[in-house]
XYZ file of C-alpha atoms in Angstrom:
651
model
C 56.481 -31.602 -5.982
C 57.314 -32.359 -2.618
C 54.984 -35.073 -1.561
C 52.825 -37.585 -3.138
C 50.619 -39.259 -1.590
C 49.018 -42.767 -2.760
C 46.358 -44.505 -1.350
C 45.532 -48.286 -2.491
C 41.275 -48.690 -2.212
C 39.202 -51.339 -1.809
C 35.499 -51.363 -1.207
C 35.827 -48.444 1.859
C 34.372 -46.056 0.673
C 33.138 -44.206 3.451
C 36.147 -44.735 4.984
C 38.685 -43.537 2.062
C 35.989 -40.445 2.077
C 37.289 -39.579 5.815
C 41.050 -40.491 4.941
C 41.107 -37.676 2.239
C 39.614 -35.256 4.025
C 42.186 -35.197 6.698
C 44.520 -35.955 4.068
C 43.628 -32.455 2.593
C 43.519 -31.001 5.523
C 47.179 -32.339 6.297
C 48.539 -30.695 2.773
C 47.659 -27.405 3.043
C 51.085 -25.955 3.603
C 52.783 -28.677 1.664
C 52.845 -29.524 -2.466
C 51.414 -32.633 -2.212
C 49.062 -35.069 -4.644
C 47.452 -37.400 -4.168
C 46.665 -40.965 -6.280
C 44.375 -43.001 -5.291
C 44.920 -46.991 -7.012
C 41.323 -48.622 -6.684
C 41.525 -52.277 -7.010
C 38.193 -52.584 -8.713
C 35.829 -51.860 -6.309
C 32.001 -52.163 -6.298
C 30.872 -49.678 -3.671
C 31.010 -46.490 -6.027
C 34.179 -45.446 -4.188
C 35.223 -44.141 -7.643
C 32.327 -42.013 -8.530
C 32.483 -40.915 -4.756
C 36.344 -39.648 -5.277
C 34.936 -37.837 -8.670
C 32.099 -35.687 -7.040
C 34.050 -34.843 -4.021
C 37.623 -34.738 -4.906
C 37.914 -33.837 -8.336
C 41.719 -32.709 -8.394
C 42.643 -36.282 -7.446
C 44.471 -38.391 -9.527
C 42.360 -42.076 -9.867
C 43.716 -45.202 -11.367
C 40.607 -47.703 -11.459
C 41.843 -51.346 -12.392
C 39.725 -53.691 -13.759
C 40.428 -56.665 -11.017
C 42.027 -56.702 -7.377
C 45.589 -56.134 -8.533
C 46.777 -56.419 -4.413
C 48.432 -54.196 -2.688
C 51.876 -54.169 -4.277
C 51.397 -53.860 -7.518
C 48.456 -50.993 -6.995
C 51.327 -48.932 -5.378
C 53.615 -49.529 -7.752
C 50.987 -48.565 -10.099
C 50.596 -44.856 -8.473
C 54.448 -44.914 -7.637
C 55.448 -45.127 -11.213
C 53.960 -41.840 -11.819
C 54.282 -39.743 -8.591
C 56.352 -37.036 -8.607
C 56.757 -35.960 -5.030
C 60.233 -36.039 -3.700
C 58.541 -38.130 -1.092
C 56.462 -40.615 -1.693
C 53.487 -41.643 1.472
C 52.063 -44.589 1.072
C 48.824 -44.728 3.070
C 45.844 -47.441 4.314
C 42.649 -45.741 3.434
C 41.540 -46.421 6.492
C 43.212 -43.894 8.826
C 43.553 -40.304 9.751
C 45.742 -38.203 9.617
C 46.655 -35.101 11.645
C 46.719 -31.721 10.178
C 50.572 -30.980 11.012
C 51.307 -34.746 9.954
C 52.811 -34.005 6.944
C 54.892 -31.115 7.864
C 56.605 -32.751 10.957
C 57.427 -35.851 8.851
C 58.955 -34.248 6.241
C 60.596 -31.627 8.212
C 62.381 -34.304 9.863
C 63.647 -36.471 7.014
C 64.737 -33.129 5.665
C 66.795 -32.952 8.780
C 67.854 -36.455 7.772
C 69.375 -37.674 4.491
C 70.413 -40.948 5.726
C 66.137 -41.637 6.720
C 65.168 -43.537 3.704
C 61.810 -44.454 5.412
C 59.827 -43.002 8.131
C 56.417 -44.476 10.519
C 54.648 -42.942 13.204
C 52.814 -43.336 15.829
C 49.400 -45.268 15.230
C 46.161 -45.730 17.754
C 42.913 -47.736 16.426
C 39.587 -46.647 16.774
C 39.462 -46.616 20.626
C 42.728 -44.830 20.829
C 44.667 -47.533 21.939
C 48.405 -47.738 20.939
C 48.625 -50.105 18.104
C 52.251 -51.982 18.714
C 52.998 -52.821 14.905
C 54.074 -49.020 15.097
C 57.134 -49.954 15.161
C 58.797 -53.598 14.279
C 62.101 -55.860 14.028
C 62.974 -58.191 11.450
C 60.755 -61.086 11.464
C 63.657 -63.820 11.923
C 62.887 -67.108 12.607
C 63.672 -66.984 16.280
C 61.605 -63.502 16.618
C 58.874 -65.327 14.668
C 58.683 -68.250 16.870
C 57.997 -65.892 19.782
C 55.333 -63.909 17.933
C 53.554 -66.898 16.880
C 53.316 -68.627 19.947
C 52.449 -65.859 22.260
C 56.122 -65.175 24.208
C 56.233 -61.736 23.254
C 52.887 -61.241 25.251
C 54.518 -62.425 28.108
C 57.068 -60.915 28.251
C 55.941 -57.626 26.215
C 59.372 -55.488 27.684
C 62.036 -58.205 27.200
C 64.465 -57.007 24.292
C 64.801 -61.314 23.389
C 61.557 -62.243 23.313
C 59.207 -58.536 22.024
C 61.835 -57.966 18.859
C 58.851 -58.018 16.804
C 57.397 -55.309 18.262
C 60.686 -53.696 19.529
C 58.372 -53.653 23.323
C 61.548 -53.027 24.840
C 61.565 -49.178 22.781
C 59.409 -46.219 24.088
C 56.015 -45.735 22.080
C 57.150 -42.136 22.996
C 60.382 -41.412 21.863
C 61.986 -41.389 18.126
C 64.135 -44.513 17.381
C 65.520 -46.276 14.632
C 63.733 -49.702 13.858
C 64.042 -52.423 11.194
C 60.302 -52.290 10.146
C 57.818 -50.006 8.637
C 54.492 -50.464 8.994
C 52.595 -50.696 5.237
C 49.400 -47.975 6.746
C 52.086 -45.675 6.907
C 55.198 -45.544 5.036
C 56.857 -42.299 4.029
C 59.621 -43.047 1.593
C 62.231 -41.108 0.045
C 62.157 -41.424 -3.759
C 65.776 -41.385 -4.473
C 66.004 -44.441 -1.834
C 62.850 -45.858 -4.007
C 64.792 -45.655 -7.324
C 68.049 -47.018 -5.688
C 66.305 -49.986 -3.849
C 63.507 -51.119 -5.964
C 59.419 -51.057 -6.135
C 57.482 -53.338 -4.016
C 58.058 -56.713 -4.463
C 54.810 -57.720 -6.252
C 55.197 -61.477 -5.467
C 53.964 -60.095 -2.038
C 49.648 -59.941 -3.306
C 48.832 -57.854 0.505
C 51.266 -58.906 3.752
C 55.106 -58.891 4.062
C 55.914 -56.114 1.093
C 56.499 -53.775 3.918
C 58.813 -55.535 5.621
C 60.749 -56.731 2.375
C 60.549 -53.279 1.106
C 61.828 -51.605 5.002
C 64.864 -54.433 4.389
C 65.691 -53.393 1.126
C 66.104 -50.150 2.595
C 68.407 -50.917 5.416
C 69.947 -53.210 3.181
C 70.480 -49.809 0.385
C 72.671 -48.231 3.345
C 69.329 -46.536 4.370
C 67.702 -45.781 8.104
C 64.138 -46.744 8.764
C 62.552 -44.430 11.663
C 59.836 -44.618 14.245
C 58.252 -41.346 14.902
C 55.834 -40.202 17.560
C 55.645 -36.360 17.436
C 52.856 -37.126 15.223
C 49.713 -39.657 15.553
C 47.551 -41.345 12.976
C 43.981 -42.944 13.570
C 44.651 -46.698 11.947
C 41.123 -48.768 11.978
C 42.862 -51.946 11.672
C 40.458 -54.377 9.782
C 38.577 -52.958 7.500
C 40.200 -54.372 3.644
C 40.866 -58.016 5.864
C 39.613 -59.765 8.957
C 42.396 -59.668 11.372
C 41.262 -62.788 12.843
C 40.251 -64.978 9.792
C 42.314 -68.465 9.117
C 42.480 -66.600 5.511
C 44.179 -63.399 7.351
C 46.375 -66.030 9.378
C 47.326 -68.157 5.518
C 48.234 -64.820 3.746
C 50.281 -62.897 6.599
C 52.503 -66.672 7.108
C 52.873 -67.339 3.391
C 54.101 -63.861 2.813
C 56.198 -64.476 5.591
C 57.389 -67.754 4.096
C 58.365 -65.721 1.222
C 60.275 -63.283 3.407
C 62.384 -65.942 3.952
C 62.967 -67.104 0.969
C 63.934 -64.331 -0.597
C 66.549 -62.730 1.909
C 67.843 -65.710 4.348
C 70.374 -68.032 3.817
C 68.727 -71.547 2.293
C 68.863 -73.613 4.765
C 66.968 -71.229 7.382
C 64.875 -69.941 4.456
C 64.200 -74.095 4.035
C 63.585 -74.377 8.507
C 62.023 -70.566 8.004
C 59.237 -72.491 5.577
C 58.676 -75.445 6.992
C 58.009 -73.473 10.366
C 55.749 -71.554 9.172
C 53.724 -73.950 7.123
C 53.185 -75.915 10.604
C 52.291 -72.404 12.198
C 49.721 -71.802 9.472
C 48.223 -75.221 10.290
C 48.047 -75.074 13.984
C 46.614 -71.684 13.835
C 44.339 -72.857 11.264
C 43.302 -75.477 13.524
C 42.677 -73.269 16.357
C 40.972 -70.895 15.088
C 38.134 -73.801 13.264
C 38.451 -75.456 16.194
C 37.750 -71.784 18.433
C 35.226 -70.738 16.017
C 33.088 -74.447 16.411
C 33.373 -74.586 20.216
C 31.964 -70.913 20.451
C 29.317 -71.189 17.751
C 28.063 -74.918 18.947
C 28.723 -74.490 23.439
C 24.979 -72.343 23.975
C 22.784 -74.573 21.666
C 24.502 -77.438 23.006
C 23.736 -75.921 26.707
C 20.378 -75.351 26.053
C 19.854 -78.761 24.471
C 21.131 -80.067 27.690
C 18.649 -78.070 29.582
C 16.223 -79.051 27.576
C 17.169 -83.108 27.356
C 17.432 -83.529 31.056
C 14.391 -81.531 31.783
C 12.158 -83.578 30.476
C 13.983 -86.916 31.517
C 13.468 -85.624 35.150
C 10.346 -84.269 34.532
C 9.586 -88.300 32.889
C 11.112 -89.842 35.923
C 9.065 -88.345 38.258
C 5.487 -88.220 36.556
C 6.571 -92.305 36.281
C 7.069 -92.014 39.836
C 3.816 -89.895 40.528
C 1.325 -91.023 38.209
C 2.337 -94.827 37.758
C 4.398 -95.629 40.725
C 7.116 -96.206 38.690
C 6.120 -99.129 36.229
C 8.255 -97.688 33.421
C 5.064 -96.551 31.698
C 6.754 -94.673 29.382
C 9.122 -96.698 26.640
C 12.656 -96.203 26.037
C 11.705 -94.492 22.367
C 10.235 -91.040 24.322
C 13.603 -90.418 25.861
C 16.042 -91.444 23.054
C 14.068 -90.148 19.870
C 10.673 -88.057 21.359
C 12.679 -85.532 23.529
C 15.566 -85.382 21.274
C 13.009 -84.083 18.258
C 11.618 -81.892 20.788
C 14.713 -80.500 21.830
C 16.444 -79.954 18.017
C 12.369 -77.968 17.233
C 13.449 -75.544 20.018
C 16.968 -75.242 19.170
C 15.787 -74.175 15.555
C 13.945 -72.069 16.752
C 15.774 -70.831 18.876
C 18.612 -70.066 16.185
C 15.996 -68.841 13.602
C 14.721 -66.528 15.919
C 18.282 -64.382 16.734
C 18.940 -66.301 19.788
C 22.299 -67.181 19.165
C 23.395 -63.881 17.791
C 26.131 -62.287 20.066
C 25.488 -60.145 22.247
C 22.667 -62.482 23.114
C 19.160 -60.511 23.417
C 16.958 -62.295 25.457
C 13.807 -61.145 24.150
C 14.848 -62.857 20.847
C 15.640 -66.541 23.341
C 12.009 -66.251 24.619
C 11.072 -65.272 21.189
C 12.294 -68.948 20.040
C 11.230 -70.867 22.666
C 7.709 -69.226 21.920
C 8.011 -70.035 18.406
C 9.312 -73.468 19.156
C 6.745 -74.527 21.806
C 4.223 -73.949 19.040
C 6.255 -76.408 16.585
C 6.762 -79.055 19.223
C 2.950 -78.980 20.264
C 2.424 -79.113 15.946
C 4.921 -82.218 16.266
C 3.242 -83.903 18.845
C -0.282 -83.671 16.806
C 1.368 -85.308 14.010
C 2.481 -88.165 15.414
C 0.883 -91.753 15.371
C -1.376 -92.391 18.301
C 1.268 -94.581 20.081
C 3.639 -91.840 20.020
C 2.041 -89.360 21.685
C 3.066 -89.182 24.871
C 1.747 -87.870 27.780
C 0.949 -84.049 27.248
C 1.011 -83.399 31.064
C 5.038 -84.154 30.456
C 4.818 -81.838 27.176
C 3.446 -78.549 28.946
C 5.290 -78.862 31.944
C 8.595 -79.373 30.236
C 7.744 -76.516 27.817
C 6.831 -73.910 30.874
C 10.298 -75.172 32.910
C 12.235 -74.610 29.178
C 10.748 -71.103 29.442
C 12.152 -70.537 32.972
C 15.365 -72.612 32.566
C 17.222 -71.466 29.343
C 16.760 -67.978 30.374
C 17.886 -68.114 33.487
C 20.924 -69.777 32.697
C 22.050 -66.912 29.910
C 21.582 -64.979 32.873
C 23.762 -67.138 35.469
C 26.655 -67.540 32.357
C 26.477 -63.696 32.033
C 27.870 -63.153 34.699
C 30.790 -65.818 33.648
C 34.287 -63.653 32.190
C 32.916 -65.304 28.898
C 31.889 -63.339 26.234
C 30.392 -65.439 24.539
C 27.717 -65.610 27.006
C 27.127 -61.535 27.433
C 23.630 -60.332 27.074
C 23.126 -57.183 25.136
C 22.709 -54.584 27.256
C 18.601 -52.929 26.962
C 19.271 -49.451 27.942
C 20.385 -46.867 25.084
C 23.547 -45.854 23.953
C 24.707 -43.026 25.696
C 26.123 -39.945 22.855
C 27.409 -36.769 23.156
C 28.109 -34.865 19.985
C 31.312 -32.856 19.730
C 31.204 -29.536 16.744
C 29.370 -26.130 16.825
C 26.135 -26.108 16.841
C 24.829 -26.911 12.674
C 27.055 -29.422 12.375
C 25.808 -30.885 15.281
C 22.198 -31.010 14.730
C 23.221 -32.327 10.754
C 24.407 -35.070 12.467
C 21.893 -35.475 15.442
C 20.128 -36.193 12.154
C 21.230 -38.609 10.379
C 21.395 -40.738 13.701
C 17.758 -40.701 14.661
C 17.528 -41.856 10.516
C 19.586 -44.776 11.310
C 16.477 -45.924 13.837
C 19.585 -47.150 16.644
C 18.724 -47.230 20.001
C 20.459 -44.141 21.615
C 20.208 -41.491 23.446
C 21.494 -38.013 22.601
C 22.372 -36.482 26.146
C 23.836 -33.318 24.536
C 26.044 -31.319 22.266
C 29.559 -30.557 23.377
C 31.351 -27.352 21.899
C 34.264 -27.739 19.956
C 35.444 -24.166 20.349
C 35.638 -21.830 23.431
C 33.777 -19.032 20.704
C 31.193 -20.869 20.461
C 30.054 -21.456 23.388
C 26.785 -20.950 24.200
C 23.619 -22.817 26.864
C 23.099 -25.043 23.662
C 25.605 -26.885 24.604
C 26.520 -28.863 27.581
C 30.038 -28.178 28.071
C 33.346 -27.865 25.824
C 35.545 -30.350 24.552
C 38.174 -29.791 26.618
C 35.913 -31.026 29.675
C 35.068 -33.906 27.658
C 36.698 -36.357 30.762
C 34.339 -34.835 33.260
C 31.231 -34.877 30.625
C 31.966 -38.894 30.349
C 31.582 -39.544 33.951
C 29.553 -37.462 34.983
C 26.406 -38.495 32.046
C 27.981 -41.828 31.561
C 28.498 -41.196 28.049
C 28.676 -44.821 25.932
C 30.201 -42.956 22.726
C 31.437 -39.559 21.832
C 30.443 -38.450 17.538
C 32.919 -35.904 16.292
C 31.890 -33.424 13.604
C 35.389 -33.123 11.701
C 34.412 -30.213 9.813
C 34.629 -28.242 13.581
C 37.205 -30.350 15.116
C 40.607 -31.066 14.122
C 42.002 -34.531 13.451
C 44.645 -33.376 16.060
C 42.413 -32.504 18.723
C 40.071 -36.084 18.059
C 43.071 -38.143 18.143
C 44.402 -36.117 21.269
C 40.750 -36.781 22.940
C 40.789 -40.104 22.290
C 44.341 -40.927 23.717
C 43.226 -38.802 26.872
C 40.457 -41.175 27.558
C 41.673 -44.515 26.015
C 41.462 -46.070 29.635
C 38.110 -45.410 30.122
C 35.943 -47.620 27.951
C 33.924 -45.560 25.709
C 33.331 -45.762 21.844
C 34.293 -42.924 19.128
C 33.122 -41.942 16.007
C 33.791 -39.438 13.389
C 30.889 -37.739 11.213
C 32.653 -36.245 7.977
C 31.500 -33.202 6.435
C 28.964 -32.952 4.288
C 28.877 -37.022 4.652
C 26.128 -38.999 5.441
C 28.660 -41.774 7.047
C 29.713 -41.506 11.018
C 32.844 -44.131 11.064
C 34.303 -45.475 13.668
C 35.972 -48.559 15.015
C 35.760 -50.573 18.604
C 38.857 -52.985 18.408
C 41.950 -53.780 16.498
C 39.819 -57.227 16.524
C 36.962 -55.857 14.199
C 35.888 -53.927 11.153
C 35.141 -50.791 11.709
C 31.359 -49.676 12.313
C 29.443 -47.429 10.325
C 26.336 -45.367 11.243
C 24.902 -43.622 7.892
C 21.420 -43.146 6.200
C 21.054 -46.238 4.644
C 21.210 -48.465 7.695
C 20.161 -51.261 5.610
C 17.614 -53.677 7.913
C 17.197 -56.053 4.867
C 20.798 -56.703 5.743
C 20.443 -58.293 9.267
C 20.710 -61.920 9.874
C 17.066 -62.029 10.902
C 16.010 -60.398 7.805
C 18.099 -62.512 5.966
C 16.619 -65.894 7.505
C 12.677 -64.613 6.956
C 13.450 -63.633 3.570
C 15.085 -66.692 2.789
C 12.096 -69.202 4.947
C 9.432 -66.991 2.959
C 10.761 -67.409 -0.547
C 10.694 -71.560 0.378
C 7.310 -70.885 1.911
C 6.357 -69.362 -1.055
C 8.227 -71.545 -4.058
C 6.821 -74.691 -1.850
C 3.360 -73.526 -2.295
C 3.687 -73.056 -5.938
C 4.494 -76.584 -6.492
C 1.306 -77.564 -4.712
C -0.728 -75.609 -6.352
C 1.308 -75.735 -9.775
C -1.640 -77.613 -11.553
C -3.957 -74.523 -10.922
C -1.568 -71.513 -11.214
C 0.041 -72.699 -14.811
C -3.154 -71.370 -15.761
C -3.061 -67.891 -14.366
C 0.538 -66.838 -14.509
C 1.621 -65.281 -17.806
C 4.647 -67.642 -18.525
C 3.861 -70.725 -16.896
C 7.308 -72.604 -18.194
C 9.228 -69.383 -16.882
C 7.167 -69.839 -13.211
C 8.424 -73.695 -13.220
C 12.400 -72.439 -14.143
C 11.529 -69.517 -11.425
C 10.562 -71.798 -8.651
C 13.624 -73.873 -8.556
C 16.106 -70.757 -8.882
C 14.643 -69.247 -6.325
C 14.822 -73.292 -4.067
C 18.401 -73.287 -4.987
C 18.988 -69.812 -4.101
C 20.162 -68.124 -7.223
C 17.113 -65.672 -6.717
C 14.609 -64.396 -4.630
C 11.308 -63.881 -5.150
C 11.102 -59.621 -4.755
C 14.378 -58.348 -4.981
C 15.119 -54.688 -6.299
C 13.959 -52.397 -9.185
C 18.075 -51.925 -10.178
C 19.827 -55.025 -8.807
C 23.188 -53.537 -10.187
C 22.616 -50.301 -7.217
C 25.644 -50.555 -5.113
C 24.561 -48.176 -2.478
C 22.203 -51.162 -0.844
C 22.774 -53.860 0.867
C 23.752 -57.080 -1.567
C 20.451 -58.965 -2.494
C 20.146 -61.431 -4.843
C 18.190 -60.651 -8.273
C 14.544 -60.969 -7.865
C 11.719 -62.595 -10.193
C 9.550 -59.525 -9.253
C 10.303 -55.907 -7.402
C 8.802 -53.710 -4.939
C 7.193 -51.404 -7.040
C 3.091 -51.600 -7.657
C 2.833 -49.713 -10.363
C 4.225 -49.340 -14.420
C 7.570 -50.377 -14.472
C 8.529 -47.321 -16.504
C 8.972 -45.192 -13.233
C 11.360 -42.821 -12.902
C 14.981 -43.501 -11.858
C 14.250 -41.093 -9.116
C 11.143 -42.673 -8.159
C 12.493 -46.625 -8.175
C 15.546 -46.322 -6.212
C 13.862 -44.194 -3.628
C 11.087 -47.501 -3.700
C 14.717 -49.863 -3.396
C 15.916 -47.426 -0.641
C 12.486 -47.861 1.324
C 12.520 -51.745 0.707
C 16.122 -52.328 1.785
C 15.935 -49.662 4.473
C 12.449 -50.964 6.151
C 12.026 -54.419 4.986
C 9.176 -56.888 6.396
C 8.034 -60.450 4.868
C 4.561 -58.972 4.651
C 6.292 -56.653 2.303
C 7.539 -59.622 -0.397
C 3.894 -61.081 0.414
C 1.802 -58.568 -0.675
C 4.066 -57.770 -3.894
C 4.369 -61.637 -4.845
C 0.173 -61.652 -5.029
C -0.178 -58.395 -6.656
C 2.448 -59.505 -9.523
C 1.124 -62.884 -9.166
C 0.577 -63.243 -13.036
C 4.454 -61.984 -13.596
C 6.336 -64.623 -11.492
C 6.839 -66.571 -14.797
C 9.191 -63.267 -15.864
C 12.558 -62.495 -14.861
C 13.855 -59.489 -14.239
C 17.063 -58.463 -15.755
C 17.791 -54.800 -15.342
């Protein structure tokens, strides 16, 4: 066996799915097998791998094991003379294998081997290739030197920016996405260190190597699709605690003590300071617009009080001191729920959703003011006009602070996604498919040929004029039917036009998932059948505010319905689950499908009719629920099993 490769999985399934096919693809003129380690996941990645790729070999563990361990796990039994560990979230090209293992033929003293890697916009990705994370080359990694001075051979050793992303060199580190190993420098070294649980076993493991008399290699004659961010969030203060702590124990294990002791105590402070910036980020960007448009609001109607004073009463101070410090401040916190509860602090900021919740809250702040005593209510000439000038004001200033470098402040831009799809012509309708199923907003401007055979008035050019199709239609994002194009020629395409900003994605064959990633900064997205509405924030908020709605009702009106639902203790025990949130009150016929969107378990489902349906039948009712979900729906279904809200469901 010349080649094994493993591949450690968790919860990516769609993802793994395109990793083996080009992993397939990659082995054809190679012995090669392939392990996949999953680490217990719960989104039928498993039963996906059996159906589609039966001659692979699975390990499923029972818990998340981490990354270490898992490999170790697959390593333990590989045969290949080389062994590949791989991210499931990449792909590969189809000559990758052979070039890689052509040249560590060529090279006995290469005990491990990366390559070149570009994310899902086809960006270089600079952890290609690495030094040795000392504490000095830390230090300028963690505070942001090496991005100043991204060329300097002192200050960039941890991303060796002083080395050509072009041009085969020797480095210190291997990147863990993709690590080709010999096994006879395996056996001599040592596994991965499994006190590593995800970060830092690379680099120990690239160490050891050097360390074993070995050579660790950067190579670029071949290029790998890496969508950084899928298993972790780069950016979470969790991502930041792991990748430091690992680093910690880096140090530990292979410096002398007292710099392992400095090494430690370095970055313990770093993990706090980045902790701190990051809450600290993450406040200031989630709290700045509601506390602008509370502003706007505030001072609004102080001017607007001012003046009508001024106007109406020749300025006797008509109007006490408890309108402007408790009055206006209630009104203002009525629109800024609202406002929030309505999607208008979702990013990028719609602005249909912002007039939506200053709609919504006008109404609440007009239901307010009819509430209050007789002394406190205030002049309503002051209430409308300050509600019409909110209407004018907030929006216009998202518009003024869209135009700010911000963005925070960006509105979402109304006109449709511009797509061109790139295969022959069946593939490309399949596809054309499955996107108008997803209900986005785009627009399919036309197919593009992936061969010159093929070619035909069908389509509206070929994919090697795929730079001039961009400008010319102002394409938005280019869908690539792998079964017609080659991994080789996608990642080629998207280096070519990696300048211009444009979005990829790759449809898999015979998949109902088109994958694809915008930045090393976030997960990757995913276009596929089951686009899941029930799983927006706004769905999330109405089904939450209707199951209150709903459970508040019951308790007013528990003296009358004890006597028409079946179990009335049950209803009681229902109604404050559902309060606390441990259930909701329609949730799906089979809770335990892990195809849908997470819900929790509800006290009644969807379904209208004898419970004994088909399996068929009730997930395609859970698929229509999840997939096209309205509160009228949950209405209509919690009145119509009125009598069964004492019962809980429990399949």
């Amino acid at each position: 066996m010349k080649l094994s490769v493993i591949i450690v999985n968790y919860n990516v399934k769609h993802f793994l799915e395109q990793c083996l096919y080009s992993v397939f693809n990659s082995s054809q003129k190679i012995d090669t097998e392939i392990i996949v380690v999953d680490n217990h996941s719960v989104d039928g990645s498993c039963q996906m791998i059996k159906e589609k790729f039966p001659a692979i070999i699975i390990i499923e563990n029972k818990q998340n094991l981490g990354f270490s361990k898992a490999n170790n796990q697959a390593i333990k039994i590989a045969k290949g003379e080389y062994i590949l560990l791989l991210n499931p979230d990449t792909v590969v090209e189809e000559s990758t294998f052979e070039k890689v293992i052509e040249f560590m033929d060529s090279k006995k003293e290469v005990g491990g081997l990366g390559v070149k890697m570009i994310d899902g916009k086809g960006n270089f990705l600079p952890e290609s290739k690495r030094g040795l994370p000392t504490p000095a080359v830390a230090f300028y990694k963690i505070f942001g030197i090496s991005k100043i001075f991204p060329k300097s051979k002192t200050f960039n050793r941890y991303h060796l920016g002083y080395l050509s992303k072009e041009k085969i060199n020797e480095v210190e580190i291997l990147s863990g996405a993709f690590m080709l190993l010999r096994s006879e420098a395996l056996e001599k070294v040592g596994l991965l260190d499994e006190n590593f649980f995800m970060y830092g076993e690379d680099i120990d493991l690239s160490f050891r190597l050097i360390q074993g008399g070995y050579k660790n290699y950067y190579f670029p004659n071949t290029t790998i699709i890496h969508y950084k961010g899928e298993s972790t969030k780069k950016g979470s203060i969790n991502y930041v605690r792991m990748f430091y702590k690992a680093m910690a124990i880096f140090a530990q294990k292979h410096f002398s003590k007292g710099n392992a002791k400095f090494f430690t105590v370095f970055i313990n402070i770093a993990i706090l300071l980045r902790a701190f910036i990051a809450i600290t980020m993450q406040f200031v960007r989630d709290i700045l617009t509601p506390l602008i448009d509370g502003f706007i609001i505030y001072f609004t109607f102080f001017f607007i009080t001012k003046y009508w004073e001024l106007y109406r009463y020749n300025g006797d101070g008509s109007y006490p001191q408890i309108f402007l410090k408790y009055v206006v401040p209630s009104y203002a916190l009525l629109w800024l729920f609202s406002i929030f509860y309505l999607g208008g602090y979702l990013r990028p900021i719609k602005i249909k959703n912002v007039f939506k919740g200053i709609g919504f809250g006008a109404v609440l702040v007009l239901v307010f003011y009819a509430l209050l005593s007789e002394n406190m209510r205030f002049s309503r000439a002051i209430l409308l006009i300050g509600a019409l000038l909110t209407f004018g004001l907030i929006p216009l200033a998202r518009f003024i602070l869209h135009f700010t470098t911000l963005k925070n402040f960006a509105l979402s831009k109304y006109r449709k996604k511009r797509i061109v799809i790139v295969g022959n012509i069946d593939e490309c309708t399949r596809v054309k498919e499955i996107l108008k199923v997803t209900k986005l907003q785009f627009e399919i401007i036309g197919f593009v040929s992936s061969t010159e055979n093929n070619f035909n008035n069908t389509f509206i050019g070929k994919a090697n004029e795929l730079t001039e199709i961009v400008q010319i239609h102002k394409i938005d994002e280019i869908v690539f039917c792998s079964k017609d194009i080659s991994s080789a020629d996608v990642i080629k395409c998207m280096i070519s036009l990696s300048a211009i900003n444009i979005d990829y994605k790759i449809a898999g064959p015979d998949s109902i998932a088109i994958i694809g990633s915008n930045s090393i900064d976030t997960a990757g997205d995913l276009y596929e059948i089951h686009l899941n509405s029930i799983a927006t924030d706004i769905n999330k908020r109405n089904k939450r505010l209707i199951d209150i709605i709903l459970s508040i009702s019951l308790i007013t009106l528990l003296p009358i319905v004890i006597f028409i639902v079946k179990k009335p203790f049950g209803l009681v025990k229902n109604i404050f689950l559902v309060l606390l949130g441990y259930y909701t009150w329609v949730g799906y016929i089979n809770s335990n499908n892990n195809l849908l969107p997470k819900l929790k378990k509800g006290i009644i489902s969807p379904i209208l009719f004898s419970s004994n349906s088909s399996n068929n039948i009730s997930s395609q009712i859970d698929l229509m629920y999840a997939k096209d979900y309205k509160v009228t729906i949950d209405i209509i279904c919690f009145f119509n099993k009125f009598k069964e809200l004492g019962n809980i469901i429990t399949k």
